PDB file of C-alpha atoms in Angstrom:
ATOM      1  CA  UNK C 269      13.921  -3.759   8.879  1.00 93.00           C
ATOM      2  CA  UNK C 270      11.262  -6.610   9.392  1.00 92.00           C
ATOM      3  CA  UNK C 271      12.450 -10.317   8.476  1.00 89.00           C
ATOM      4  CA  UNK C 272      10.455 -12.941   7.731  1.00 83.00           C
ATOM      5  CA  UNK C 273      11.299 -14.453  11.300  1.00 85.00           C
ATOM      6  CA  UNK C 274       9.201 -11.743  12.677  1.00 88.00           C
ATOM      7  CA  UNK C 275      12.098  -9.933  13.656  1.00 93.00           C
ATOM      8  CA  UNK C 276      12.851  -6.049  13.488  1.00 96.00           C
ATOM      9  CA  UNK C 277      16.729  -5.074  13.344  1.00 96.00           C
ATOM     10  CA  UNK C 278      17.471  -2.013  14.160  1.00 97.00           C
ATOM     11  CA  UNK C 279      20.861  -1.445  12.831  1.00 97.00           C
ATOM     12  CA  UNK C 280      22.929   1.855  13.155  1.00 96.00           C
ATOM     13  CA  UNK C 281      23.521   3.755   9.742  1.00 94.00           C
ATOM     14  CA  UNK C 282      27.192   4.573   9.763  1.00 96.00           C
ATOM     15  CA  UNK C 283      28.215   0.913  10.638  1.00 97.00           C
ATOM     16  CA  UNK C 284      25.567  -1.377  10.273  1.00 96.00           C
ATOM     17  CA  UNK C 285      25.935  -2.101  13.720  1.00 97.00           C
ATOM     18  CA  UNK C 286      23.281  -3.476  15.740  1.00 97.00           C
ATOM     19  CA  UNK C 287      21.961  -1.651  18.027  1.00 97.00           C
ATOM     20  CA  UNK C 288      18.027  -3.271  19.430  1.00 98.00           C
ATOM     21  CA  UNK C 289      15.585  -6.506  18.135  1.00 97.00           C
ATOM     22  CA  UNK C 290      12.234  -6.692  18.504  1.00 96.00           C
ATOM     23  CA  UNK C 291      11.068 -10.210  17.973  1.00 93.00           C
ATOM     24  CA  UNK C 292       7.046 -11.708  18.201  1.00 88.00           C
ATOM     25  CA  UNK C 293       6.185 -15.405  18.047  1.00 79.00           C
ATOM     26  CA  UNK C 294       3.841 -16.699  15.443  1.00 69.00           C
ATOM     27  CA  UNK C 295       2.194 -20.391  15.979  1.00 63.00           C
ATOM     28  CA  UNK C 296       0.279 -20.229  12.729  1.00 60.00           C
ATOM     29  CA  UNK C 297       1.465 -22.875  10.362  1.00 56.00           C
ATOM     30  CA  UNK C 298       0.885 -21.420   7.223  1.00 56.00           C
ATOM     31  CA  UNK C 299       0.530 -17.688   6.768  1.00 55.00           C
ATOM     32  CA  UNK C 300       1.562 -15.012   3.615  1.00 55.00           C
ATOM     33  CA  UNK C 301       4.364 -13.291   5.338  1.00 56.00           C
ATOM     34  CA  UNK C 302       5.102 -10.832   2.712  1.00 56.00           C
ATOM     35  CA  UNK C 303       6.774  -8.335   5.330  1.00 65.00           C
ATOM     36  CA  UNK C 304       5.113  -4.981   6.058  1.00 80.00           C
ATOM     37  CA  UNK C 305       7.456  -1.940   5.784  1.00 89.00           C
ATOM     38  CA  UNK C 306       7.755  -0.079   9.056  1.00 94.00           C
ATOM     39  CA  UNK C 307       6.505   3.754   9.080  1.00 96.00           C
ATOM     40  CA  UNK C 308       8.282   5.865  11.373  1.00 97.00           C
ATOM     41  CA  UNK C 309       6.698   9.000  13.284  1.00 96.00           C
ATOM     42  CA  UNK C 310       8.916  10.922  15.092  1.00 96.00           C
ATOM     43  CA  UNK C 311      10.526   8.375  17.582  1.00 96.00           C
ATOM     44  CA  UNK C 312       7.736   6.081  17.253  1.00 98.00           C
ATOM     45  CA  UNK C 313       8.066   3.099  14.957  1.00 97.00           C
ATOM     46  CA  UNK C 314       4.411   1.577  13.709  1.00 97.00           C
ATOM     47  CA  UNK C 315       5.426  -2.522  12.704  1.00 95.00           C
ATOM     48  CA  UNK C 316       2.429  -4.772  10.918  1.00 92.00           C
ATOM     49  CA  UNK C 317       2.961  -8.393  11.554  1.00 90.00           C
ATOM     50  CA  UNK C 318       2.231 -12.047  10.679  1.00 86.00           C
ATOM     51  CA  UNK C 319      -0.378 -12.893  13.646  1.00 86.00           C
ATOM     52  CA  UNK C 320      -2.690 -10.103  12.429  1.00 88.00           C
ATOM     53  CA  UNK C 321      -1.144  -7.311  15.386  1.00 92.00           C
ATOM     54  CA  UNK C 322       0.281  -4.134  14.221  1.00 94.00           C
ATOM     55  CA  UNK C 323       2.779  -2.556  17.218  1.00 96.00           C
ATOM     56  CA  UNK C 324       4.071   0.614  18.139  1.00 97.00           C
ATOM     57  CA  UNK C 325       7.787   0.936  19.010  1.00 98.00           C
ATOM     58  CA  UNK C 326      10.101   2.983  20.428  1.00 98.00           C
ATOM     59  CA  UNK C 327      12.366   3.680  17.570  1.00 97.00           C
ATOM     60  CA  UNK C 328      15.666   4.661  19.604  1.00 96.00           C
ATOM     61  CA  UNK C 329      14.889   1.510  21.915  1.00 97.00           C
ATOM     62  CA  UNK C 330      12.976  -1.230  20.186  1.00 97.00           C
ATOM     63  CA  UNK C 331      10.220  -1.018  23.634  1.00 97.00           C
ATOM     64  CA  UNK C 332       6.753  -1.475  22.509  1.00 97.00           C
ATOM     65  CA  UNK C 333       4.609   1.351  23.199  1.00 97.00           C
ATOM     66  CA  UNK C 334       1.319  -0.274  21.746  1.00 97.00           C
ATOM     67  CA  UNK C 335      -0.078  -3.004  20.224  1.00 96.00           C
ATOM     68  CA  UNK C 336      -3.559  -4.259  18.509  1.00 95.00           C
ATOM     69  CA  UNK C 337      -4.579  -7.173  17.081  1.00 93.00           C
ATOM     70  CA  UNK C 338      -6.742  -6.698  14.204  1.00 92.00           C
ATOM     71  CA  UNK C 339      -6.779  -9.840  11.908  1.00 83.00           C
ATOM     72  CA  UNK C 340      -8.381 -12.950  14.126  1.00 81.00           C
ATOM     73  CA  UNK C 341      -8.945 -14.542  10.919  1.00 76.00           C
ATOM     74  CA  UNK C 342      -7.988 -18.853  10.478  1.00 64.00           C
ATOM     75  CA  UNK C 343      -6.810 -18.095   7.314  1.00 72.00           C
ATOM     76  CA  UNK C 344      -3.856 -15.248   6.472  1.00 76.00           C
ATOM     77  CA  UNK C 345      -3.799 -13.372   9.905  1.00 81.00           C
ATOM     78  CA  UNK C 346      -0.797 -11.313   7.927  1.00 83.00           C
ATOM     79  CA  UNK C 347      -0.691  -7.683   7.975  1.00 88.00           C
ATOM     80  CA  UNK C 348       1.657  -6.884   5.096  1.00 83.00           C
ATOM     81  CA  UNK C 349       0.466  -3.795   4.093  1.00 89.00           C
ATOM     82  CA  UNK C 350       2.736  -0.957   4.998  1.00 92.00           C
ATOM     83  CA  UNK C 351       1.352   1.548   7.336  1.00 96.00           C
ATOM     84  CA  UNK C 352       0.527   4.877   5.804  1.00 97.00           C
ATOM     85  CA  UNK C 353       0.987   7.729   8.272  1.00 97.00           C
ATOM     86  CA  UNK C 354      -1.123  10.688   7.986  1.00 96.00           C
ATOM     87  CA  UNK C 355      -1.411  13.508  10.624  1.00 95.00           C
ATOM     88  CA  UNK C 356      -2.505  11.765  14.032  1.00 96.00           C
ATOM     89  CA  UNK C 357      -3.912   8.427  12.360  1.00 96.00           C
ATOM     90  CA  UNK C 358      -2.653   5.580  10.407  1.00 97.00           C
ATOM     91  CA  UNK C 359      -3.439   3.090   7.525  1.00 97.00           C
ATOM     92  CA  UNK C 360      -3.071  -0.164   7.220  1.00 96.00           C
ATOM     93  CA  UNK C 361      -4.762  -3.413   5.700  1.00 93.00           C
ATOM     94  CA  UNK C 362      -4.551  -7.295   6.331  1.00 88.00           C
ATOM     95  CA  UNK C 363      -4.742  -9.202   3.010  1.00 84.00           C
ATOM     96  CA  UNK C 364      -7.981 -11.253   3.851  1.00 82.00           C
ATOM     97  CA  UNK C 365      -8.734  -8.781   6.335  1.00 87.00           C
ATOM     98  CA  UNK C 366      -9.894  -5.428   6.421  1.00 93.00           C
ATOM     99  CA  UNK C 367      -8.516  -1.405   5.605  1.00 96.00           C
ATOM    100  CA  UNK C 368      -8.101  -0.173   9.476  1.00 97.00           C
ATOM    101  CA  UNK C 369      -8.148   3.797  10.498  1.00 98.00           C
ATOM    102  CA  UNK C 370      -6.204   3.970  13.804  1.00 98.00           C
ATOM    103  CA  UNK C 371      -4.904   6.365  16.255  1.00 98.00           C
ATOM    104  CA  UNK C 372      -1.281   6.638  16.168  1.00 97.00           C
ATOM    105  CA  UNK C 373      -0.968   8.034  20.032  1.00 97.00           C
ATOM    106  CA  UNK C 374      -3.128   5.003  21.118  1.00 97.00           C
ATOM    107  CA  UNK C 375      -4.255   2.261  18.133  1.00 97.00           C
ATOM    108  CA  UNK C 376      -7.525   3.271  18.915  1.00 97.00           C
ATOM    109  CA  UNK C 377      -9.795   1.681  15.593  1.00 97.00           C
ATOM    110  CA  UNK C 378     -11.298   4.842  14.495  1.00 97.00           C
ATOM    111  CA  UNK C 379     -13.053   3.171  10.947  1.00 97.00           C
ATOM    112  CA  UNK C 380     -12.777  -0.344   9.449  1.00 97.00           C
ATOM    113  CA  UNK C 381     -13.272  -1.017   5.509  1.00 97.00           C
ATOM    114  CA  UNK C 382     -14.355  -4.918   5.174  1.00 94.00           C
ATOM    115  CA  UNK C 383     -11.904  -5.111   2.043  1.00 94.00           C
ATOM    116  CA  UNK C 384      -9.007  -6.938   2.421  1.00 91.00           C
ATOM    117  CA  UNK C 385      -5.530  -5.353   0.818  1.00 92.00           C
ATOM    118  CA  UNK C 386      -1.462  -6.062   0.803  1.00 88.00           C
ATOM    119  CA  UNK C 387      -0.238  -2.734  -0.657  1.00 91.00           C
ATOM    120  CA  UNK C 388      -0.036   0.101   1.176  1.00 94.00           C
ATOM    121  CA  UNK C 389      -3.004   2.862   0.529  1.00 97.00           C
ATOM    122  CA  UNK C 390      -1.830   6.765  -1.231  1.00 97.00           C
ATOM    123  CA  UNK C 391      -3.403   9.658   1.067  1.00 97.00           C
ATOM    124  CA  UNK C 392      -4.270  12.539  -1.029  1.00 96.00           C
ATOM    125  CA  UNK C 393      -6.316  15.643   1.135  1.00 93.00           C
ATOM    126  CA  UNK C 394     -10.057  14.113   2.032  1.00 96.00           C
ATOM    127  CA  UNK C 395      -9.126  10.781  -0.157  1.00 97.00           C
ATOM    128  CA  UNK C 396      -7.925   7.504   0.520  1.00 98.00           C
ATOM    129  CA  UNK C 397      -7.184   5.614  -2.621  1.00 98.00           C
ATOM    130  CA  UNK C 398      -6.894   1.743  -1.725  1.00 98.00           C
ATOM    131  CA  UNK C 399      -6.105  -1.032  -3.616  1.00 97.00           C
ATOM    132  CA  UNK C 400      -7.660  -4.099  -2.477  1.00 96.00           C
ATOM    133  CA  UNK C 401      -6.930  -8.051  -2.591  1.00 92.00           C
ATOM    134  CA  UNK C 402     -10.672  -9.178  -4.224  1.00 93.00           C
ATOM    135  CA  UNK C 403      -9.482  -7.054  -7.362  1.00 95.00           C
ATOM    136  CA  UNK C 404     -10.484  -3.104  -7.586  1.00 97.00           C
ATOM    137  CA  UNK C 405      -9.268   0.462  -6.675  1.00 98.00           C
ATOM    138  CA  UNK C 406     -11.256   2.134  -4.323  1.00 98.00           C
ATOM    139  CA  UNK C 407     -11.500   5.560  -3.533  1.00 98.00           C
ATOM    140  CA  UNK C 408     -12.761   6.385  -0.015  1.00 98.00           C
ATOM    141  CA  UNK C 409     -13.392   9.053   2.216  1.00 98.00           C
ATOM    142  CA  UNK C 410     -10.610   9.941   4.880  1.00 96.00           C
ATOM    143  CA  UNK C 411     -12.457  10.331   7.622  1.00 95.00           C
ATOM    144  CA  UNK C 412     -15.345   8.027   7.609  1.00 96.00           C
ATOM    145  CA  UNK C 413     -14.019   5.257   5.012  1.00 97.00           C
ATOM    146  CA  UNK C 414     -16.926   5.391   2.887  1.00 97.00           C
ATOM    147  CA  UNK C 415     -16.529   4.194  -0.774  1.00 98.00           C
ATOM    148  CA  UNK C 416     -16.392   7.342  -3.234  1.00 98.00           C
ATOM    149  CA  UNK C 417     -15.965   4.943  -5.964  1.00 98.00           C
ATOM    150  CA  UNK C 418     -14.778   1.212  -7.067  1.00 98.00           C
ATOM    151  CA  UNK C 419     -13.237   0.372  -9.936  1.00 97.00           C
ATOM    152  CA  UNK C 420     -12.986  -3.074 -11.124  1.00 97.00           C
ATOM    153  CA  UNK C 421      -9.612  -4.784 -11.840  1.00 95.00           C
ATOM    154  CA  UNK C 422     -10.102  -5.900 -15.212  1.00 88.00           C
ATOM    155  CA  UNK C 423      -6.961  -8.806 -14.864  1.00 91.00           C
ATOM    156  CA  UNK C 424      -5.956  -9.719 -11.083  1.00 93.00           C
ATOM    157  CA  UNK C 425      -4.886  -7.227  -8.251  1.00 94.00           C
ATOM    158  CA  UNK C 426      -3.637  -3.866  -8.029  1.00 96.00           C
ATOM    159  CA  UNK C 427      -0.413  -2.513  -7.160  1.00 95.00           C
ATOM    160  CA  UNK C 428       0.370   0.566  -4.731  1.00 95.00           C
ATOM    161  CA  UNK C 429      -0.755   3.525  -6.678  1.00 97.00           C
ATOM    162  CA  UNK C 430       1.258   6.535  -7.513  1.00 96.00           C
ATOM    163  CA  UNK C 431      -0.378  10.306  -8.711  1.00 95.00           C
ATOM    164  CA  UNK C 432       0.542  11.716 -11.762  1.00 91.00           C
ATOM    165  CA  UNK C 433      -1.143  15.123 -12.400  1.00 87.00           C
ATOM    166  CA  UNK C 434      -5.081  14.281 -11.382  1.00 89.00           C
ATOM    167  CA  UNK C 435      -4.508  10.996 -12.784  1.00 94.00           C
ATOM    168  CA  UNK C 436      -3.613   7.389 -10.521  1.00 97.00           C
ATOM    169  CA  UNK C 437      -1.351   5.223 -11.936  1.00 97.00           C
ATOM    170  CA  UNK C 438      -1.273   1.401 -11.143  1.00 97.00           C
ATOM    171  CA  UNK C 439      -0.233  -1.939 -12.424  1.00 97.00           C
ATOM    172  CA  UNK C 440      -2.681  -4.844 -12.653  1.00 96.00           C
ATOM    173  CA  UNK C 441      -0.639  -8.275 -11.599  1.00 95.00           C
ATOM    174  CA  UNK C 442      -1.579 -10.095 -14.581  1.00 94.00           C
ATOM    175  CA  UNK C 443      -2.967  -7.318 -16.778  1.00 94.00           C
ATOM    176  CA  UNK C 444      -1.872  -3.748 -17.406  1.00 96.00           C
ATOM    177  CA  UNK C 445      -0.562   0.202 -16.326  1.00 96.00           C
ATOM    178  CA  UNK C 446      -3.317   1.697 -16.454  1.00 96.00           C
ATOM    179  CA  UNK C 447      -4.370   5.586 -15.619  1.00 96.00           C
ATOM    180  CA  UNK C 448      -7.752   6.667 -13.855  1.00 96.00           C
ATOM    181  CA  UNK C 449      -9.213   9.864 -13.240  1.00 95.00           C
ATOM    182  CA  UNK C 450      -8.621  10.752  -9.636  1.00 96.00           C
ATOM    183  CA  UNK C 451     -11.950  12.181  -9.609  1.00 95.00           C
ATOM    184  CA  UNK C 452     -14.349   9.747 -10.505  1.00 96.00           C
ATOM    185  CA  UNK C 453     -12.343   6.575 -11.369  1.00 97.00           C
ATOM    186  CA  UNK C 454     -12.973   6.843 -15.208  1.00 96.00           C
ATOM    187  CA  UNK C 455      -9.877   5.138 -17.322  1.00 96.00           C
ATOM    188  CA  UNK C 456      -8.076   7.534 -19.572  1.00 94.00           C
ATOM    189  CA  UNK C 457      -5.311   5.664 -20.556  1.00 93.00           C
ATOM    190  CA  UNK C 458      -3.289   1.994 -20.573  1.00 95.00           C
ATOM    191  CA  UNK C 459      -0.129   0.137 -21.615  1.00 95.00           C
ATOM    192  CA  UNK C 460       0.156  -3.557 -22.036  1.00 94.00           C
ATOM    193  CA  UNK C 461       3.267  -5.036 -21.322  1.00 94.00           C
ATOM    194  CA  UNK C 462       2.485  -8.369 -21.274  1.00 89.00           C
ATOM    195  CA  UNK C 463       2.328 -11.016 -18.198  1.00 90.00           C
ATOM    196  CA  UNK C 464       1.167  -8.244 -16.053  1.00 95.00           C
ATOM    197  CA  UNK C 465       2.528  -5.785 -13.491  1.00 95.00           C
ATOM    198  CA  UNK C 466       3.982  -6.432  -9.660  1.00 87.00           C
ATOM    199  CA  UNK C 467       6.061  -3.213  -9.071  1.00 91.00           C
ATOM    200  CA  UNK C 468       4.425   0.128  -7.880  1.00 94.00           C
ATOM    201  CA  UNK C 469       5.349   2.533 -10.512  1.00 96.00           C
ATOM    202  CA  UNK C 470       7.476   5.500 -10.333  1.00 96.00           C
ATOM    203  CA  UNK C 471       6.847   9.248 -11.922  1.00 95.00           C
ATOM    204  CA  UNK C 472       8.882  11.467 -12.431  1.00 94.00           C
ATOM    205  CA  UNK C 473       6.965  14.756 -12.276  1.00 86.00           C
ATOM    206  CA  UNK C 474       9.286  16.479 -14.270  1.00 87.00           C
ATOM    207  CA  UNK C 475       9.291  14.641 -17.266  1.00 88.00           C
ATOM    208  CA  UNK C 476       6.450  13.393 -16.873  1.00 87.00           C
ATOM    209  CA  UNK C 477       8.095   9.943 -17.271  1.00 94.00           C
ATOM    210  CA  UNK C 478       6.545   6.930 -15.674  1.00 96.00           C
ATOM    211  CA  UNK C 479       8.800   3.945 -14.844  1.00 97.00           C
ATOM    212  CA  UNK C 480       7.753   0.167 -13.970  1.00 97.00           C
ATOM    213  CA  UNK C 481       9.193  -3.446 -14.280  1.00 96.00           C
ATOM    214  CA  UNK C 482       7.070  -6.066 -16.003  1.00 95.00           C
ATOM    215  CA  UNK C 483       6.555  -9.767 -14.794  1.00 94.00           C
ATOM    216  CA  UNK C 484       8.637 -10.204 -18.102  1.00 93.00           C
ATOM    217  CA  UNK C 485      11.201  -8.719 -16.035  1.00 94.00           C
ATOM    218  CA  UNK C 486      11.824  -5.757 -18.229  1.00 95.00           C
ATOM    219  CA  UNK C 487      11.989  -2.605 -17.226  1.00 96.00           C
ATOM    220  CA  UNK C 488      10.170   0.257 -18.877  1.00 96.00           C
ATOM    221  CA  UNK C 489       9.763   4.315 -19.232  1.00 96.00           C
ATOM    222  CA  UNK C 490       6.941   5.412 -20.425  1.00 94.00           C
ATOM    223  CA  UNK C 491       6.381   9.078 -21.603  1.00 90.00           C
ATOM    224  CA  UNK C 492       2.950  10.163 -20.386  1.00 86.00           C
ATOM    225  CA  UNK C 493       0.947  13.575 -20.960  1.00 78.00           C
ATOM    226  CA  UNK C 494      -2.057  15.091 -22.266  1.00 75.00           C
ATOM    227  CA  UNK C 495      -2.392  16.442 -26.197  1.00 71.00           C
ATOM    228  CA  UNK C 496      -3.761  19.535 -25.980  1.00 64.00           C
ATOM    229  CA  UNK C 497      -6.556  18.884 -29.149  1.00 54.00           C
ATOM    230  CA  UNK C 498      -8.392  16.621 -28.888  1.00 53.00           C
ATOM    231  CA  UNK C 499      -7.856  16.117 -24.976  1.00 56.00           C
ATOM    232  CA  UNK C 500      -7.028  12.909 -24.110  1.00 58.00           C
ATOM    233  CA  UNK C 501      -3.600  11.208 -22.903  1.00 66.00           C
ATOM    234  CA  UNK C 502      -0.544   9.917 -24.536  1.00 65.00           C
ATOM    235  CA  UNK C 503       1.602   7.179 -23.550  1.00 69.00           C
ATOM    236  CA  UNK C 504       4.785   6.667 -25.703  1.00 67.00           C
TER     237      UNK C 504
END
């Protein structure tokens, strides 16, 4: 787990014991420090932090294997985003920054997306869907990062998106759920439930069930599906 010290605690899972830290200095006065989530590959831990580096740990250890900075910026050097591993590279974003393809054997840059973004991206076969901190979705292409399409937040940013049956599902922070075709980013489908969204939604594939919390603080489950004439969703 990463504090907002800069910290990671490793801590043992029977007892809570502790068993390594991993601590980096930050002299920036004012920064975002939302906290990235650390992705784990094999024994190899991948750790954004507050002065813009992401590292590579040893996960049975805490010893650094790697690091790269990648946000120089004045500003918010954060990267909060949690890294998204896929095969032999990684994902991750700095929120004023940029989306950044890396090697997860080296750190090696292997494509940069000049978009900045806190949530982490969804992976699904030659697409990268990303949602970004200037307000839109994007779709790009996995290997190269180009943009496949862009679709405007309509009210504020986007939360992590989640895939329910060839659609994405998102929250907008001060808007609504709303569902896109994976395809080509057309909107099939929204909810309002006033004040706007924060959490990444949930689905539940088998009931086709999608759950969220409001920044009403309510919680809701929405039942989602397609009529079968005419086509077009439901949400109940």
């Amino acid at each position: 787990v990463l504090t907002a010290a800069n910290v990671v605690h490793a801590l043992d899972a029977e007892s809570g014991r502790p068993v390594w830290v991993y601590s980096r200095q930050d002299a920036a006065q004012f920064n975002i420090r939302g906290g990235s989530k650390p992705a784990l590959k094999g024994e190899t831990l991948y750790v954004g932090f507050s002065d813009g580096f992401l590292a590579a740990l040893n996960a049975r250890t805490g010893a650094i294997r790697w690091d790269v900075q990648l946000n120089r910026n004045k500003r918010f050097k954060d990267v909060d985003s949690s890294p998204v591993i896929d095969g032999d590279r990684l994902y991750v974003a700095g929120y004023d920054d940029k989306l950044y393809s890396l090697s997860t054997e080296t750190g090696e840059i292997l494509w940069t997306l000049d978009r900045g973004g806190y949530a982490a991206v969804t992976v699904d076969g030659n697409r990268v869907y990303y949602p970004t901190s200037d307000g839109a979705l994007l779709a790009l292409d996995r290997g190269s990062g180009k943009i496949l399409w862009d679709f405007k937040i309509k009210q504020g940013i986007a939360t992590g998106v989640v895939q329910q049956k060839g659609l994405l599902v998102f929250g907008e922070s001060r808007g609504s759920l709303r569902f896109l075709e994976a395809g080509d980013g057309r909107e099939v489908a929204s909810f309002e439930p006033g004040r706007g969204v924060f959490s990444t939604p949930l689905v539940e594939e088998a009931s086709g069930r999608v759950y969220f919390i409001s920044n009403e603080a309510n919680v809701y489950a929405l039942e989602a599906g397609w009529k079968r004439a005419p086509a077009f969703p439901y949400l109940r």
